[in-house]
Amino acid sequence: MKNILVIYYSQSGQLKEIADQISQPFQKDANIRVDYYQIQMENEFPFPWDKDSFFGAFPDSFQQIPHKIIPPSETILNTNYDLILFHYQVWYLTPSIPINSFLKSEYAKKILQNKPVVTISGSRNMWALAQDKMKVLLKANQAKLVGNIALVDRNINLISVVTVVDWMFSGLKRKAYGIFPLPGVSDKEIKESNKFGTIIYNHFLDNNYSNLQTDLVTNGAVEFRHFLISMDKKANKMFKIWSKIILSNPNKKKILTKLFNYYLFVAIWVLSPIVHLIETILYPILYFKIRKQKKYYQGI
Ligand SMILES: Cc1cc2nc3c(=O)[nH]c(=O)nc-3n(C[C@H](O)[C@H](O)[C@H](O)COP(=O)(O)O)c2cc1C
């Protein structure tokens, strides 16, 4: 009997749907037990979000400050898992507070140490530098990253800003204002994500993960948009400054968070289109750099 652990956190349920699809081939095998571990916070974040909570979560998210989690069950803590499917979402270019809190808890090493882990993110579209942070957290827990899947909202960047914000603040995966496309990872892509499960399952049976990432990428598991990596890098630099200022002035948190909100609006609606335009013009000059970046972010 082999044991698989599916770790996830999800406010809307999107990542749970993805987790169900990806674990399907394992669930169908009578010789495999599949356990689920849903990370739970002592103080849950609201869903739908309100403005104060949404922007208030920024400094702790970005600076990766852990919050208290409810301990995993004894069964999960005491089972020796053969593979871990680790689903996470990105908050402020960083693994979300619940994910970060688990990975920095005393339980993470007990569950993850020396275990093969496949990471699966379900984000708006800026996941790349968060995955770099995820790698650091997994390494600190001595886990072995063997594969990565990055599922995103495939719409144009600014369209997904409108639709994902509407989703987060209404709690409904609906067509914003009746005219925009649906937010998040598309239903089709969620339904078809069991194909990634089959790929992982086959490597699991062979007990050989050396070509797993290549097989996943060949089947569309990692979307790469060079402009988004560039924005991700620039925004990380600015977020570092903003989060430090907010955290070191707790008595001015409210006003500073409001200013950060305005900054974010300008960065998204004014600066990002300019950066996009410049990057498009410079594409031929940056060609080899972009190719290298693609190889890196589609790897593990
Ligand atoms: C506070 C907050 C910040 C977010 N920041 C990002 C981000 O920086 N990059 C990104 O691609 N998605 C971002 N998202 C979207 C999430 O990654 C995710 O797609 C969405 O919250 C749905 O996840 P769920 O499974 O928890 O419902 C953010 C969402 C929230 C609530």
Coordinates of C-alpha atoms and ligand atoms in Angstrom, one line a residue:
M1 CA 0.0 0.0 0.0
K2 CA 1.4 3.4 -1.0
N3 CA 0.4 6.7 0.6
I4 CA -0.2 10.1 -1.1
L5 CA -0.8 13.4 0.6
V6 CA -2.7 16.2 -1.1
I7 CA -2.0 19.5 0.7
Y8 CA -4.1 22.5 -0.2
Y9 CA -5.6 25.7 1.0
S10 CA -8.4 27.4 -1.0
Q11 CA -10.8 30.1 -0.3
S12 CA -13.0 29.8 -3.4
G13 CA -12.6 26.1 -3.7
Q14 CA -10.7 26.5 -7.1
L15 CA -7.6 24.7 -5.8
K16 CA -9.7 22.0 -4.2
E17 CA -11.3 21.3 -7.6
I18 CA -7.8 21.2 -9.2
A19 CA -6.5 18.9 -6.4
D20 CA -9.5 16.5 -7.0
Q21 CA -8.7 16.3 -10.7
I22 CA -4.9 15.9 -10.3
S23 CA -5.3 13.2 -7.6
Q24 CA -7.9 11.3 -9.7
P25 CA -5.6 8.6 -11.2
F26 CA -4.2 7.9 -7.7
Q27 CA -7.7 7.6 -6.2
K28 CA -8.6 5.0 -8.9
D29 CA -5.7 2.8 -7.8
A30 CA -6.8 0.4 -5.0
N31 CA -3.2 0.1 -3.9
I32 CA -2.9 3.7 -3.1
R33 CA -4.4 5.6 -0.2
V34 CA -4.9 9.3 -0.8
D35 CA -5.2 11.6 2.2
Y36 CA -6.1 15.3 2.1
Y37 CA -4.7 18.0 4.3
Q38 CA -6.5 21.3 4.1
I39 CA -4.5 24.0 5.9
Q40 CA -6.6 25.8 8.4
M41 CA -5.9 29.1 10.1
E42 CA -6.7 29.9 13.7
N43 CA -8.0 33.2 12.5
E44 CA -9.4 32.6 9.0
F45 CA -9.1 35.3 6.3
P46 CA -12.5 36.6 5.0
F47 CA -13.9 35.4 1.7
P48 CA -15.3 37.5 0.0
W49 CA -12.6 40.0 1.0
D50 CA -13.3 43.5 2.2
K51 CA -10.9 46.3 1.2
D52 CA -9.2 46.6 4.7
S53 CA -8.5 42.9 5.0
F54 CA -7.3 42.6 1.4
F55 CA -4.8 45.4 1.6
G56 CA -4.1 44.7 5.3
A57 CA -2.8 41.3 4.4
F58 CA -0.1 42.8 2.2
P59 CA 2.9 43.3 4.6
D60 CA 2.6 39.9 6.3
S61 CA 2.1 38.2 3.0
F62 CA 5.1 39.7 1.3
Q63 CA 7.4 39.6 4.3
Q64 CA 6.3 35.9 4.8
I65 CA 5.3 36.4 8.4
P66 CA 3.6 33.2 9.6
H67 CA 0.2 33.3 11.4
K68 CA -1.1 30.5 13.7
I69 CA -2.5 27.4 12.0
I70 CA -4.6 24.6 13.4
P71 CA -2.4 21.5 13.7
P72 CA -2.7 18.7 11.1
S73 CA -4.3 15.5 12.4
E74 CA -2.2 12.8 14.1
T75 CA -2.8 10.5 11.1
I76 CA -1.3 13.0 8.7
L77 CA 1.6 13.7 11.1
N78 CA 2.4 10.1 11.6
T79 CA 2.0 8.6 8.1
N80 CA 5.0 8.1 5.9
Y81 CA 3.9 9.5 2.6
D82 CA 5.4 8.4 -0.7
L83 CA 4.5 11.5 -2.6
I84 CA 3.1 14.9 -1.8
L85 CA 0.9 17.0 -4.1
F86 CA 1.2 20.5 -2.7
H87 CA -1.4 23.1 -4.0
Y88 CA -1.0 26.7 -3.3
Q89 CA -2.1 30.2 -4.3
V90 CA -0.1 33.4 -4.6
W91 CA -0.8 36.5 -2.5
Y92 CA 1.2 39.6 -3.3
L93 CA 3.8 37.7 -5.4
T94 CA 4.4 35.3 -2.5
P95 CA 3.0 31.9 -1.4
S96 CA -0.2 32.9 0.5
I97 CA -0.1 33.5 4.3
P98 CA -1.7 30.1 5.1
I99 CA 0.8 28.2 2.9
N100 CA 3.7 30.2 4.3
S101 CA 2.4 29.6 7.8
F102 CA 2.3 25.9 7.3
L103 CA 5.7 25.8 5.7
K104 CA 7.2 27.7 8.6
S105 CA 5.4 25.6 11.2
E106 CA 6.9 22.8 13.3
Y107 CA 4.6 20.3 11.3
A108 CA 6.0 21.0 7.9
K109 CA 9.4 19.3 8.3
K110 CA 7.7 16.2 9.9
I111 CA 5.5 15.8 6.9
L112 CA 7.8 16.9 4.1
Q113 CA 11.3 15.9 5.0
N114 CA 13.0 13.7 2.3
K115 CA 9.6 13.4 0.5
P116 CA 9.1 14.0 -3.3
V117 CA 6.9 17.0 -3.7
V118 CA 5.0 18.3 -6.8
T119 CA 3.9 21.9 -6.4
I120 CA 0.7 23.1 -8.1
S121 CA -0.2 26.7 -8.0
G122 CA -3.5 28.3 -9.0
S123 CA -3.0 32.0 -9.3
R124 CA -4.1 35.0 -11.4
N125 CA -0.9 34.9 -13.5
M126 CA 2.0 36.2 -11.4
W127 CA 3.4 33.0 -9.9
A128 CA 7.0 32.9 -11.0
L129 CA 8.8 34.7 -8.2
A130 CA 6.4 33.1 -5.6
Q131 CA 7.7 29.7 -6.9
D132 CA 11.2 30.8 -6.2
K133 CA 10.1 31.6 -2.6
M134 CA 8.3 28.2 -2.4
K135 CA 11.6 26.5 -3.4
V136 CA 13.4 28.2 -0.5
L137 CA 10.7 27.1 1.9
L138 CA 10.7 23.5 0.6
K139 CA 14.5 23.4 0.9
A140 CA 14.3 24.6 4.5
N141 CA 12.1 21.6 5.2
Q142 CA 14.4 19.2 3.2
A143 CA 11.7 18.3 0.8
K144 CA 12.6 17.1 -2.8
L145 CA 10.8 19.2 -5.4
V146 CA 10.2 16.9 -8.4
G147 CA 7.7 18.8 -10.4
N148 CA 5.8 22.0 -10.8
I149 CA 2.5 23.0 -12.4
A150 CA 1.4 26.6 -12.7
L151 CA -2.2 27.1 -13.6
V152 CA -3.3 30.7 -14.3
D153 CA -6.0 32.9 -15.7
R154 CA -5.1 32.9 -19.3
N155 CA -6.9 36.2 -20.2
I156 CA -5.0 39.4 -21.0
N157 CA -3.3 40.7 -17.8
L158 CA -5.4 43.8 -17.3
I159 CA -8.7 41.9 -18.0
S160 CA -7.7 39.4 -15.3
V161 CA -7.1 42.2 -12.9
V162 CA -10.7 43.4 -13.2
T163 CA -12.2 39.9 -13.2
V164 CA -10.1 38.4 -10.3
V165 CA -10.6 41.5 -8.2
D166 CA -14.4 41.2 -8.8
W167 CA -14.2 37.5 -7.8
M168 CA -12.2 38.2 -4.6
F169 CA -14.6 41.0 -3.5
S170 CA -17.9 39.3 -4.4
G171 CA -16.9 35.7 -3.6
L172 CA -18.6 34.8 -7.0
K173 CA -16.8 33.3 -10.0
R174 CA -19.0 35.3 -12.3
K175 CA -18.7 37.5 -15.4
A176 CA -17.8 40.8 -13.9
Y177 CA -20.2 43.6 -14.9
G178 CA -21.9 41.0 -17.2
I179 CA -19.4 41.6 -20.0
F180 CA -16.0 40.3 -18.8
P181 CA -14.8 36.7 -19.1
L182 CA -15.0 34.4 -16.1
P183 CA -12.1 34.8 -13.6
G184 CA -9.4 32.4 -12.6
V185 CA -8.3 29.1 -14.1
S186 CA -10.8 28.1 -16.8
D187 CA -13.3 25.3 -16.1
K188 CA -11.9 23.5 -19.1
E189 CA -8.4 23.6 -17.8
I190 CA -9.5 22.5 -14.3
K191 CA -11.4 19.6 -15.8
E192 CA -8.5 18.6 -18.0
S193 CA -5.9 18.9 -15.2
N194 CA -6.3 15.2 -14.5
K195 CA -4.0 14.7 -17.5
F196 CA -1.2 16.1 -15.2
G197 CA -2.3 13.6 -12.5
T198 CA -1.9 10.8 -15.0
I199 CA 1.6 12.0 -15.9
I200 CA 2.6 12.2 -12.2
Y201 CA 1.0 8.8 -11.5
N202 CA 3.1 7.1 -14.3
H203 CA 6.3 8.6 -12.9
F204 CA 5.2 7.5 -9.4
L205 CA 4.7 3.9 -10.5
D206 CA 8.1 3.9 -12.2
N207 CA 9.6 5.5 -9.1
N208 CA 11.5 7.9 -11.4
Y209 CA 10.8 11.6 -11.5
S210 CA 13.8 12.6 -13.6
N211 CA 11.7 13.5 -16.7
L212 CA 8.5 14.5 -14.9
Q213 CA 8.9 18.2 -15.3
T214 CA 9.7 17.9 -19.1
D215 CA 6.5 15.7 -19.5
L216 CA 4.4 18.2 -17.6
V217 CA 5.7 21.2 -19.5
T218 CA 5.2 19.4 -22.9
N219 CA 1.6 19.0 -21.9
G220 CA 1.1 22.7 -21.0
A221 CA 1.6 22.6 -17.2
V222 CA 3.5 25.9 -17.0
E223 CA 2.4 29.1 -18.7
F224 CA 5.3 31.5 -19.4
R225 CA 4.7 35.1 -20.3
H226 CA 8.0 37.0 -20.3
F227 CA 6.4 40.4 -19.6
L228 CA 4.8 39.0 -16.4
I229 CA 8.2 37.9 -15.1
S230 CA 9.6 41.3 -15.7
M231 CA 6.7 42.9 -13.9
D232 CA 7.0 40.4 -11.1
K233 CA 10.7 41.3 -10.6
K234 CA 10.0 45.0 -10.6
A235 CA 7.0 44.7 -8.3
N236 CA 9.0 42.6 -5.9
K237 CA 11.5 45.4 -5.5
M238 CA 8.8 47.9 -4.8
F239 CA 6.8 45.6 -2.5
K240 CA 9.9 45.1 -0.4
I241 CA 10.1 48.8 0.3
W242 CA 6.4 49.3 0.9
S243 CA 6.0 46.3 3.2
K244 CA 9.1 47.4 5.3
I245 CA 7.7 50.9 5.6
I246 CA 4.2 49.6 6.7
L247 CA 5.6 47.1 9.2
S248 CA 8.0 49.6 10.8
N249 CA 5.2 52.1 11.3
P250 CA 2.4 50.2 13.0
N251 CA 0.7 53.3 14.3
K252 CA 0.4 54.6 10.7
K253 CA -0.6 51.3 9.2
K254 CA -4.1 52.5 8.0
I255 CA -2.8 55.6 6.1
L256 CA 0.2 53.8 4.7
T257 CA -1.9 50.9 3.5
K258 CA -4.2 53.4 1.8
L259 CA -1.2 54.9 0.0
F260 CA 0.0 51.4 -1.0
N261 CA -3.5 50.8 -2.5
Y262 CA -3.1 54.0 -4.6
Y263 CA 0.4 53.0 -5.6
L264 CA -0.8 49.6 -6.7
F265 CA -3.5 51.2 -8.8
V266 CA -1.0 53.3 -10.6
A267 CA 1.5 50.5 -11.0
I268 CA -1.2 48.2 -12.6
W269 CA -3.0 50.7 -14.8
V270 CA -0.3 53.1 -15.8
L271 CA 3.2 51.6 -15.3
S272 CA 2.5 48.0 -16.4
P273 CA 1.2 48.9 -19.9
I274 CA 4.3 51.1 -20.4
V275 CA 6.6 48.3 -19.3
H276 CA 4.7 45.9 -21.6
L277 CA 5.1 48.2 -24.5
I278 CA 8.9 48.7 -23.9
E279 CA 9.4 45.0 -23.4
T280 CA 7.6 44.2 -26.7
I281 CA 9.8 46.7 -28.6
L282 CA 12.9 45.3 -27.0
Y283 CA 11.9 41.7 -27.6
P284 CA 14.5 41.0 -30.4
I285 CA 17.3 42.4 -28.2
L286 CA 16.2 40.4 -25.2
Y287 CA 15.5 37.2 -27.1
F288 CA 18.3 35.1 -25.6
K289 CA 17.7 36.4 -22.1
I290 CA 14.0 35.5 -22.4
R291 CA 14.8 32.0 -23.7
K292 CA 17.0 31.4 -20.7
Q293 CA 14.3 32.8 -18.4
K294 CA 11.7 30.5 -20.0
K295 CA 13.9 27.4 -19.5
Y296 CA 14.4 28.4 -15.8
Y297 CA 10.8 29.0 -14.9
Q298 CA 9.5 26.0 -16.8
G299 CA 12.1 23.9 -14.9
I300 CA 12.1 23.1 -11.2
Ligands
LIG1 C1 -4.8 39.0 -1.1 C2 -4.6 38.4 -2.4 C3 -3.5 38.7 -3.2 C4 -3.3 38.1 -4.4 N1 -2.1 38.3 -5.1 C5 -1.9 37.7 -6.3 C6 -0.6 37.8 -6.9 O1 0.3 38.6 -6.5 N2 -0.4 37.2 -8.1 C7 -1.4 36.3 -8.6 O2 -1.1 35.8 -9.7 N3 -2.5 36.1 -8.0 C8 -2.8 36.8 -6.8 N4 -4.0 36.5 -6.2 C9 -5.0 35.5 -6.7 C10 -4.7 34.2 -6.0 O3 -3.5 33.7 -6.3 C11 -5.8 33.1 -6.3 O4 -5.8 32.9 -7.7 C12 -7.1 33.4 -5.8 O5 -7.1 34.0 -4.6 C13 -8.0 32.2 -5.8 O6 -7.5 31.3 -4.9 P1 -8.3 30.3 -3.9 O7 -8.0 28.9 -4.4 O8 -7.8 30.5 -2.5 O9 -9.7 30.7 -4.1 C14 -4.3 37.2 -4.9 C15 -5.4 36.9 -4.2 C16 -5.6 37.5 -2.9 C17 -6.8 37.1 -2.2

